Amino acid sequence: MIKLKLSGFDELLKQIEDAGQSIDSACESCMNQSANIMYNELKTQMRNTHVKGSLINRMPQPELEKEGNAFIARVGYEKGDFDPKNLSDGYKAVFINFGTPKITPRQFVKLAKKKAAPQIKKAQKETLEKILERAKK
């Protein structure tokens, strides 16, 4: 019979668990920050392309979800069901952004993504550096 007693793993497991919680917290914070950057930039670009203020002001706040180990940020309008007699704000935004035969495309989504991307990348890089710093301790 062979017996093997392993010691010290409880502390290591606790450190890994603590790091996981810290990483989740940092990632959630970063995703919230990224979503808010995109939200603000989207509103700015809508204003710059002369979208009506009433539509801009009705844009819902970003939503954050966690699915497994992934965070998903939803920014912008929800389209809902299509009713041509009663368009949702989401469809109004789509038609204004991409254009129709009667509406010149404003492309505020493309502009917002372009402006927000470096800011989001910077926030994500800072978060990764914080996570790596904590892992070294």
GROMACS .gro file of N, CA and C in nm:
model
  411
    1MET      N    1   0.085  -0.116   0.000
    1MET     CA    2   0.000   0.000   0.000
    1MET      C    3   0.090   0.124   0.000
    2ILE      N    4   0.053   0.219  -0.081
    2ILE     CA    5   0.127   0.345  -0.088
    2ILE      C    6   0.034   0.455  -0.043
    3LYS      N    7   0.085   0.539   0.047
    3LYS     CA    8   0.009   0.656   0.092
    3LYS      C    9   0.085   0.780   0.050
    4LEU      N   10   0.009   0.877   0.006
    4LEU     CA   11   0.069   1.002  -0.035
    4LEU      C   12  -0.013   1.115   0.026
    5LYS      N   13   0.052   1.198   0.102
    5LYS     CA   14  -0.017   1.311   0.163
    5LYS      C   15   0.034   1.438   0.098
    6LEU      N   16  -0.059   1.511   0.037
    6LEU     CA   17  -0.023   1.636  -0.028
    6LEU      C   18  -0.065   1.751   0.063
    7SER      N   19   0.026   1.839   0.090
    7SER     CA   20  -0.009   1.954   0.173
    7SER      C   21   0.027   2.082   0.099
    8GLY      N   22  -0.040   2.190   0.138
    8GLY     CA   23  -0.014   2.319   0.076
    8GLY      C   24  -0.109   2.350  -0.038
    9PHE      N   25  -0.184   2.253  -0.083
    9PHE     CA   26  -0.275   2.278  -0.195
    9PHE      C   27  -0.396   2.360  -0.156
   10ASP      N   28  -0.436   2.351  -0.030
   10ASP     CA   29  -0.551   2.430   0.014
   10ASP      C   30  -0.523   2.579  -0.006
   11GLU      N   31  -0.405   2.622   0.031
   11GLU     CA   32  -0.367   2.763   0.016
   11GLU      C   33  -0.360   2.800  -0.132
   12LEU      N   34  -0.302   2.713  -0.213
   12LEU     CA   35  -0.292   2.738  -0.356
   12LEU      C   36  -0.432   2.748  -0.419
   13LEU      N   37  -0.520   2.656  -0.382
   13LEU     CA   38  -0.657   2.658  -0.435
   13LEU      C   39  -0.729   2.786  -0.394
   14LYS      N   40  -0.706   2.830  -0.270
   14LYS     CA   41  -0.768   2.954  -0.224
   14LYS      C   42  -0.716   3.073  -0.305
   15GLN      N   43  -0.586   3.076  -0.332
   15GLN     CA   44  -0.528   3.184  -0.412
   15GLN      C   45  -0.586   3.185  -0.554
   16ILE      N   46  -0.602   3.066  -0.611
   16ILE     CA   47  -0.660   3.056  -0.746
   16ILE      C   48  -0.804   3.104  -0.744
   17GLU      N   49  -0.880   3.062  -0.643
   17GLU     CA   50  -1.020   3.105  -0.631
   17GLU      C   51  -1.028   3.256  -0.614
   18ASP      N   52  -0.944   3.312  -0.527
   18ASP     CA   53  -0.943   3.458  -0.506
   18ASP      C   54  -0.906   3.531  -0.634
   19ALA      N   55  -0.808   3.477  -0.708
   19ALA     CA   56  -0.768   3.539  -0.834
   19ALA      C   57  -0.883   3.535  -0.934
   20GLY      N   58  -0.956   3.425  -0.938
   20GLY     CA   59  -1.070   3.413  -1.028
   20GLY      C   60  -1.177   3.516  -0.998
   21GLN      N   61  -1.206   3.535  -0.870
   21GLN     CA   62  -1.306   3.636  -0.832
   21GLN      C   63  -1.256   3.775  -0.867
   22SER      N   64  -1.127   3.798  -0.847
   22SER     CA   65  -1.068   3.928  -0.879
   22SER      C   66  -1.072   3.953  -1.029
   23ILE      N   67  -1.043   3.849  -1.107
   23ILE     CA   68  -1.045   3.861  -1.253
   23ILE      C   69  -1.188   3.889  -1.301
   24ASP      N   70  -1.285   3.815  -1.247
   24ASP     CA   71  -1.425   3.838  -1.284
   24ASP      C   72  -1.466   3.982  -1.255
   25SER      N   73  -1.428   4.029  -1.138
   25SER     CA   74  -1.462   4.166  -1.098
   25SER      C   75  -1.398   4.268  -1.192
   26ALA      N   76  -1.271   4.246  -1.224
   26ALA     CA   77  -1.200   4.337  -1.314
   26ALA      C   78  -1.261   4.334  -1.454
   27CYS      N   79  -1.295   4.215  -1.501
   27CYS     CA   80  -1.355   4.202  -1.635
   27CYS      C   81  -1.493   4.268  -1.640
   28GLU      N   82  -1.571   4.249  -1.537
   28GLU     CA   83  -1.703   4.311  -1.533
   28GLU      C   84  -1.691   4.463  -1.533
   29SER      N   85  -1.599   4.514  -1.454
   29SER     CA   86  -1.575   4.658  -1.449
   29SER      C   87  -1.530   4.710  -1.586
   30CYS      N   88  -1.441   4.638  -1.651
   30CYS     CA   89  -1.391   4.678  -1.783
   30CYS      C   90  -1.503   4.676  -1.886
   31MET      N   91  -1.587   4.575  -1.882
   31MET     CA   92  -1.698   4.567  -1.978
   31MET      C   93  -1.798   4.680  -1.955
   32ASN      N   94  -1.824   4.713  -1.830
   32ASN     CA   95  -1.912   4.827  -1.802
   32ASN      C   96  -1.851   4.955  -1.857
   33GLN      N   97  -1.722   4.972  -1.834
   33GLN     CA   98  -1.653   5.092  -1.884
   33GLN      C   99  -1.656   5.095  -2.038
   34SER      N  100  -1.630   4.982  -2.100
   34SER     CA  101  -1.631   4.975  -2.246
   34SER      C  102  -1.770   5.005  -2.302
   35ALA      N  103  -1.873   4.949  -2.239
   35ALA     CA  104  -2.011   4.972  -2.284
   35ALA      C  105  -2.046   5.120  -2.271
   36ASN      N  106  -2.005   5.182  -2.163
   36ASN     CA  107  -2.034   5.324  -2.144
   36ASN      C  108  -1.959   5.412  -2.244
   37ILE      N  109  -1.837   5.372  -2.278
   37ILE     CA  110  -1.762   5.446  -2.381
   37ILE      C  111  -1.839   5.440  -2.513
   38MET      N  112  -1.882   5.320  -2.551
   38MET     CA  113  -1.955   5.305  -2.677
   38MET      C  114  -2.088   5.379  -2.672
   39TYR      N  115  -2.158   5.371  -2.561
   39TYR     CA  116  -2.286   5.439  -2.543
   39TYR      C  117  -2.271   5.590  -2.563
   40ASN      N  118  -2.172   5.647  -2.495
   40ASN     CA  119  -2.149   5.792  -2.504
   40ASN      C  120  -2.105   5.833  -2.645
   41GLU      N  121  -2.021   5.751  -2.706
   41GLU     CA  122  -1.973   5.783  -2.840
   41GLU      C  123  -2.087   5.770  -2.942
   42LEU      N  124  -2.172   5.672  -2.924
   42LEU     CA  125  -2.287   5.655  -3.012
   42LEU      C  126  -2.379   5.777  -3.004
   43LYS      N  127  -2.405   5.824  -2.884
   43LYS     CA  128  -2.487   5.944  -2.866
   43LYS      C  129  -2.420   6.066  -2.931
   44THR      N  130  -2.290   6.079  -2.912
   44THR     CA  131  -2.217   6.191  -2.970
   44THR      C  132  -2.226   6.189  -3.122
   45GLN      N  133  -2.204   6.073  -3.181
   45GLN     CA  134  -2.208   6.064  -3.327
   45GLN      C  135  -2.349   6.083  -3.381
   46MET      N  136  -2.448   6.042  -3.305
   46MET     CA  137  -2.587   6.067  -3.347
   46MET      C  138  -2.613   6.218  -3.348
   47ARG      N  139  -2.564   6.287  -3.245
   47ARG     CA  140  -2.581   6.433  -3.242
   47ARG      C  141  -2.508   6.498  -3.359
   48ASN      N  142  -2.384   6.452  -3.383
   48ASN     CA  143  -2.302   6.508  -3.491
   48ASN      C  144  -2.363   6.487  -3.629
   49THR      N  145  -2.443   6.382  -3.645
   49THR     CA  146  -2.505   6.355  -3.775
   49THR      C  147  -2.650   6.402  -3.777
   50HIS      N  148  -2.686   6.482  -3.679
   50HIS     CA  149  -2.816   6.551  -3.674
   50HIS      C  150  -2.937   6.459  -3.659
   51VAL      N  151  -2.921   6.354  -3.578
   51VAL     CA  152  -3.035   6.270  -3.541
   51VAL      C  153  -3.115   6.348  -3.438
   52LYS      N  154  -3.246   6.336  -3.441
   52LYS     CA  155  -3.331   6.410  -3.348
   52LYS      C  156  -3.295   6.377  -3.203
   53GLY      N  157  -3.288   6.482  -3.122
   53GLY     CA  158  -3.253   6.467  -2.981
   53GLY      C  159  -3.349   6.377  -2.905
   54SER      N  160  -3.475   6.379  -2.942
   54SER     CA  161  -3.573   6.295  -2.872
   54SER      C  162  -3.540   6.147  -2.890
   55LEU      N  163  -3.496   6.107  -3.009
   55LEU     CA  164  -3.458   5.967  -3.033
   55LEU      C  165  -3.329   5.935  -2.956
   56ILE      N  166  -3.234   6.024  -2.961
   56ILE     CA  167  -3.107   6.003  -2.889
   56ILE      C  168  -3.134   5.985  -2.740
   57ASN      N  169  -3.219   6.070  -2.683
   57ASN     CA  170  -3.247   6.064  -2.539
   57ASN      C  171  -3.322   5.939  -2.497
   58ARG      N  172  -3.386   5.871  -2.591
   58ARG     CA  173  -3.459   5.748  -2.557
   58ARG      C  174  -3.371   5.623  -2.567
   59MET      N  175  -3.244   5.639  -2.603
   59MET     CA  176  -3.157   5.522  -2.610
   59MET      C  177  -3.142   5.463  -2.469
   60PRO      N  178  -3.169   5.335  -2.455
   60PRO     CA  179  -3.157   5.275  -2.322
   60PRO      C  180  -3.012   5.264  -2.276
   61GLN      N  181  -2.995   5.259  -2.146
   61GLN     CA  182  -2.861   5.241  -2.088
   61GLN      C  183  -2.806   5.105  -2.130
   62PRO      N  184  -2.673   5.093  -2.139
   62PRO     CA  185  -2.614   4.963  -2.175
   62PRO      C  186  -2.652   4.855  -2.074
   63GLU      N  187  -2.661   4.733  -2.122
   63GLU     CA  188  -2.689   4.617  -2.037
   63GLU      C  189  -2.570   4.523  -2.042
   64LEU      N  190  -2.538   4.465  -1.928
   64LEU     CA  191  -2.426   4.371  -1.919
   64LEU      C  192  -2.479   4.237  -1.873
   65GLU      N  193  -2.437   4.130  -1.941
   65GLU     CA  194  -2.476   3.994  -1.904
   65GLU      C  195  -2.349   3.911  -1.889
   66LYS      N  196  -2.360   3.809  -1.805
   66LYS     CA  197  -2.250   3.713  -1.794
   66LYS      C  198  -2.304   3.578  -1.835
   67GLU      N  199  -2.240   3.517  -1.934
   67GLU     CA  200  -2.276   3.384  -1.980
   67GLU      C  201  -2.153   3.296  -1.964
   68GLY      N  202  -2.155   3.210  -1.864
   68GLY     CA  203  -2.037   3.128  -1.836
   68GLY      C  204  -1.923   3.216  -1.792
   69ASN      N  205  -1.814   3.211  -1.866
   69ASN     CA  206  -1.700   3.297  -1.831
   69ASN      C  207  -1.687   3.416  -1.926
   70ALA      N  208  -1.794   3.445  -2.000
   70ALA     CA  209  -1.792   3.557  -2.094
   70ALA      C  210  -1.890   3.665  -2.052
   71PHE      N  211  -1.849   3.790  -2.069
   71PHE     CA  212  -1.936   3.904  -2.045
   71PHE      C  213  -1.981   3.959  -2.179
   72ILE      N  214  -2.107   3.996  -2.187
   72ILE     CA  215  -2.164   4.053  -2.309
   72ILE      C  216  -2.227   4.186  -2.275
   73ALA      N  217  -2.188   4.288  -2.349
   73ALA     CA  218  -2.245   4.422  -2.329
   73ALA      C  219  -2.336   4.452  -2.447
   74ARG      N  220  -2.456   4.496  -2.418
   74ARG     CA  221  -2.551   4.535  -2.522
   74ARG      C  222  -2.569   4.687  -2.516
   75VAL      N  223  -2.534   4.751  -2.627
   75VAL     CA  224  -2.541   4.897  -2.635
   75VAL      C  225  -2.629   4.934  -2.754
   76GLY      N  226  -2.723   5.022  -2.731
   76GLY     CA  227  -2.808   5.069  -2.839
   76GLY      C  228  -2.953   5.031  -2.818
   77TYR      N  229  -3.027   5.040  -2.924
   77TYR     CA  230  -3.171   5.018  -2.919
   77TYR      C  231  -3.204   4.871  -2.945
   78GLU      N  232  -3.315   4.827  -2.891
   78GLU     CA  233  -3.368   4.696  -2.926
   78GLU      C  234  -3.471   4.718  -3.036
   79LYS      N  235  -3.460   4.640  -3.142
   79LYS     CA  236  -3.551   4.661  -3.255
   79LYS      C  237  -3.692   4.613  -3.225
   80GLY      N  238  -3.705   4.497  -3.166
   80GLY     CA  239  -3.838   4.442  -3.142
   80GLY      C  240  -3.902   4.396  -3.272
   81ASP      N  241  -4.033   4.377  -3.268
   81ASP     CA  242  -4.108   4.335  -3.386
   81ASP      C  243  -4.123   4.451  -3.483
   82PHE      N  244  -4.121   4.418  -3.611
   82PHE     CA  245  -4.136   4.521  -3.713
   82PHE      C  246  -4.284   4.551  -3.736
   83ASP      N  247  -4.319   4.677  -3.716
   83ASP     CA  248  -4.454   4.725  -3.743
   83ASP      C  249  -4.439   4.855  -3.820
   84PRO      N  250  -4.460   4.853  -3.952
   84PRO     CA  251  -4.435   4.975  -4.032
   84PRO      C  252  -4.524   5.092  -3.993
   85LYS      N  253  -4.635   5.067  -3.924
   85LYS     CA  254  -4.723   5.175  -3.882
   85LYS      C  255  -4.683   5.234  -3.747
   86ASN      N  256  -4.600   5.161  -3.676
   86ASN     CA  257  -4.556   5.206  -3.544
   86ASN      C  258  -4.412   5.158  -3.522
   87LEU      N  259  -4.316   5.224  -3.587
   87LEU     CA  260  -4.176   5.181  -3.580
   87LEU      C  261  -4.119   5.197  -3.440
   88SER      N  262  -4.046   5.096  -3.397
   88SER     CA  263  -3.975   5.107  -3.269
   88SER      C  264  -3.856   5.201  -3.287
   89ASP      N  265  -3.803   5.250  -3.176
   89ASP     CA  266  -3.685   5.337  -3.182
   89ASP      C  267  -3.568   5.262  -3.248
   90GLY      N  268  -3.561   5.132  -3.225
   90GLY     CA  269  -3.454   5.053  -3.286
   90GLY      C  270  -3.459   5.055  -3.437
   91TYR      N  271  -3.578   5.037  -3.493
   91TYR     CA  272  -3.590   5.043  -3.639
   91TYR      C  273  -3.567   5.184  -3.692
   92LYS      N  274  -3.613   5.283  -3.618
   92LYS     CA  275  -3.587   5.421  -3.660
   92LYS      C  276  -3.437   5.446  -3.669
   93ALA      N  277  -3.364   5.401  -3.568
   93ALA     CA  278  -3.218   5.419  -3.566
   93ALA      C  279  -3.152   5.344  -3.682
   94VAL      N  280  -3.198   5.223  -3.709
   94VAL     CA  281  -3.143   5.145  -3.820
   94VAL      C  282  -3.164   5.218  -3.953
   95PHE      N  283  -3.286   5.264  -3.976
   95PHE     CA  284  -3.317   5.331  -4.102
   95PHE      C  285  -3.239   5.462  -4.118
   96ILE      N  286  -3.224   5.536  -4.007
   96ILE     CA  287  -3.148   5.661  -4.013
   96ILE      C  288  -3.000   5.630  -4.035
   97ASN      N  289  -2.950   5.528  -3.968
   97ASN     CA  290  -2.808   5.494  -3.980
   97ASN      C  291  -2.774   5.444  -4.120
   98PHE      N  292  -2.850   5.348  -4.173
   98PHE     CA  293  -2.818   5.288  -4.302
   98PHE      C  294  -2.886   5.355  -4.421
   99GLY      N  295  -2.991   5.433  -4.393
   99GLY     CA  296  -3.060   5.503  -4.499
   99GLY      C  297  -3.174   5.421  -4.558
  100THR      N  298  -3.258   5.490  -4.631
  100THR     CA  299  -3.369   5.432  -4.706
  100THR      C  300  -3.376   5.510  -4.837
  101PRO      N  301  -3.468   5.472  -4.927
  101PRO     CA  302  -3.479   5.554  -5.049
  101PRO      C  303  -3.509   5.701  -5.020
  102LYS      N  304  -3.570   5.730  -4.904
  102LYS     CA  305  -3.605   5.868  -4.871
  102LYS      C  306  -3.513   5.931  -4.765
  103ILE      N  307  -3.428   5.850  -4.703
  103ILE     CA  308  -3.341   5.899  -4.595
  103ILE      C  309  -3.196   5.874  -4.632
  104THR      N  310  -3.116   5.980  -4.629
  104THR     CA  311  -2.973   5.968  -4.656
  104THR      C  312  -2.907   5.898  -4.537
  105PRO      N  313  -2.822   5.797  -4.563
  105PRO     CA  314  -2.757   5.727  -4.452
  105PRO      C  315  -2.665   5.820  -4.373
  106ARG      N  316  -2.672   5.806  -4.241
  106ARG     CA  317  -2.590   5.892  -4.154
  106ARG      C  318  -2.465   5.819  -4.104
  107GLN      N  319  -2.470   5.688  -4.100
  107GLN     CA  320  -2.358   5.603  -4.059
  107GLN      C  321  -2.298   5.637  -3.924
  108PHE      N  322  -2.382   5.676  -3.830
  108PHE     CA  323  -2.332   5.712  -3.697
  108PHE      C  324  -2.278   5.591  -3.621
  109VAL      N  325  -2.326   5.471  -3.652
  109VAL     CA  326  -2.275   5.352  -3.584
  109VAL      C  327  -2.130   5.328  -3.623
  110LYS      N  328  -2.102   5.337  -3.752
  110LYS     CA  329  -1.964   5.319  -3.802
  110LYS      C  330  -1.872   5.424  -3.740
  111LEU      N  331  -1.917   5.547  -3.737
  111LEU     CA  332  -1.836   5.655  -3.679
  111LEU      C  333  -1.811   5.632  -3.530
  112ALA      N  334  -1.915   5.590  -3.459
  112ALA     CA  335  -1.902   5.566  -3.315
  112ALA      C  336  -1.805   5.452  -3.287
  113LYS      N  337  -1.815   5.345  -3.364
  113LYS     CA  338  -1.724   5.231  -3.345
  113LYS      C  339  -1.579   5.273  -3.368
  114LYS      N  340  -1.559   5.353  -3.472
  114LYS     CA  341  -1.423   5.398  -3.505
  114LYS      C  342  -1.365   5.486  -3.393
  115LYS      N  343  -1.448   5.575  -3.340
  115LYS     CA  344  -1.401   5.665  -3.233
  115LYS      C  345  -1.386   5.592  -3.100
  116ALA      N  346  -1.474   5.497  -3.071
  116ALA     CA  347  -1.473   5.428  -2.942
  116ALA      C  348  -1.365   5.320  -2.934
  117ALA      N  349  -1.330   5.260  -3.047
  117ALA     CA  350  -1.237   5.146  -3.047
  117ALA      C  351  -1.106   5.173  -2.973
  118PRO      N  352  -1.034   5.283  -3.000
  118PRO     CA  353  -0.908   5.304  -2.928
  118PRO      C  354  -0.929   5.325  -2.777
  119GLN      N  355  -1.039   5.390  -2.741
  119GLN     CA  356  -1.068   5.412  -2.599
  119GLN      C  357  -1.098   5.279  -2.528
  120ILE      N  358  -1.174   5.194  -2.595
  120ILE     CA  359  -1.208   5.063  -2.538
  120ILE      C  360  -1.084   4.977  -2.529
  121LYS      N  361  -1.002   4.979  -2.633
  121LYS     CA  362  -0.878   4.901  -2.633
  121LYS      C  363  -0.788   4.944  -2.517
  122LYS      N  364  -0.781   5.074  -2.492
  122LYS     CA  365  -0.699   5.126  -2.382
  122LYS      C  366  -0.754   5.076  -2.248
  123ALA      N  367  -0.884   5.081  -2.229
  123ALA     CA  368  -0.946   5.034  -2.104
  123ALA      C  369  -0.920   4.885  -2.085
  124GLN      N  370  -0.930   4.807  -2.193
  124GLN     CA  371  -0.906   4.663  -2.183
  124GLN      C  372  -0.761   4.634  -2.152
  125LYS      N  373  -0.670   4.709  -2.212
  125LYS     CA  374  -0.527   4.690  -2.185
  125LYS      C  375  -0.496   4.720  -2.039
  126GLU      N  376  -0.553   4.829  -1.987
  126GLU     CA  377  -0.531   4.865  -1.846
  126GLU      C  378  -0.585   4.757  -1.754
  127THR      N  379  -0.699   4.700  -1.788
  127THR     CA  380  -0.756   4.593  -1.706
  127THR      C  381  -0.666   4.471  -1.708
  128LEU      N  382  -0.619   4.433  -1.825
  128LEU     CA  383  -0.530   4.317  -1.836
  128LEU      C  384  -0.403   4.340  -1.754
  129GLU      N  385  -0.349   4.462  -1.761
  129GLU     CA  386  -0.228   4.491  -1.682
  129GLU      C  387  -0.255   4.480  -1.533
  130LYS      N  388  -0.373   4.524  -1.488
  130LYS     CA  389  -0.409   4.511  -1.346
  130LYS      C  390  -0.420   4.364  -1.306
  131ILE      N  391  -0.481   4.284  -1.392
  131ILE     CA  392  -0.496   4.141  -1.363
  131ILE      C  393  -0.359   4.076  -1.354
  132LEU      N  394  -0.270   4.107  -1.448
  132LEU     CA  395  -0.136   4.048  -1.446
  132LEU      C  396  -0.058   4.094  -1.323
  133GLU      N  397  -0.078   4.219  -1.284
  133GLU     CA  398  -0.011   4.272  -1.165
  133GLU      C  399  -0.056   4.195  -1.040
  134ARG      N  400  -0.185   4.173  -1.029
  134ARG     CA  401  -0.240   4.097  -0.914
  134ARG      C  402  -0.190   3.953  -0.915
  135ALA      N  403  -0.176   3.895  -1.033
  135ALA     CA  404  -0.131   3.757  -1.043
  135ALA      C  405   0.013   3.742  -0.996
  136LYS      N  406   0.093   3.848  -1.011
  136LYS     CA  407   0.233   3.843  -0.969
  136LYS      C  408   0.248   3.845  -0.818
  137LYS      N  409   0.146   3.900  -0.749
  137LYS     CA  410   0.157   3.913  -0.603
  137LYS      C  411   0.139   3.784  -0.531
   0.00000   0.00000   0.00000
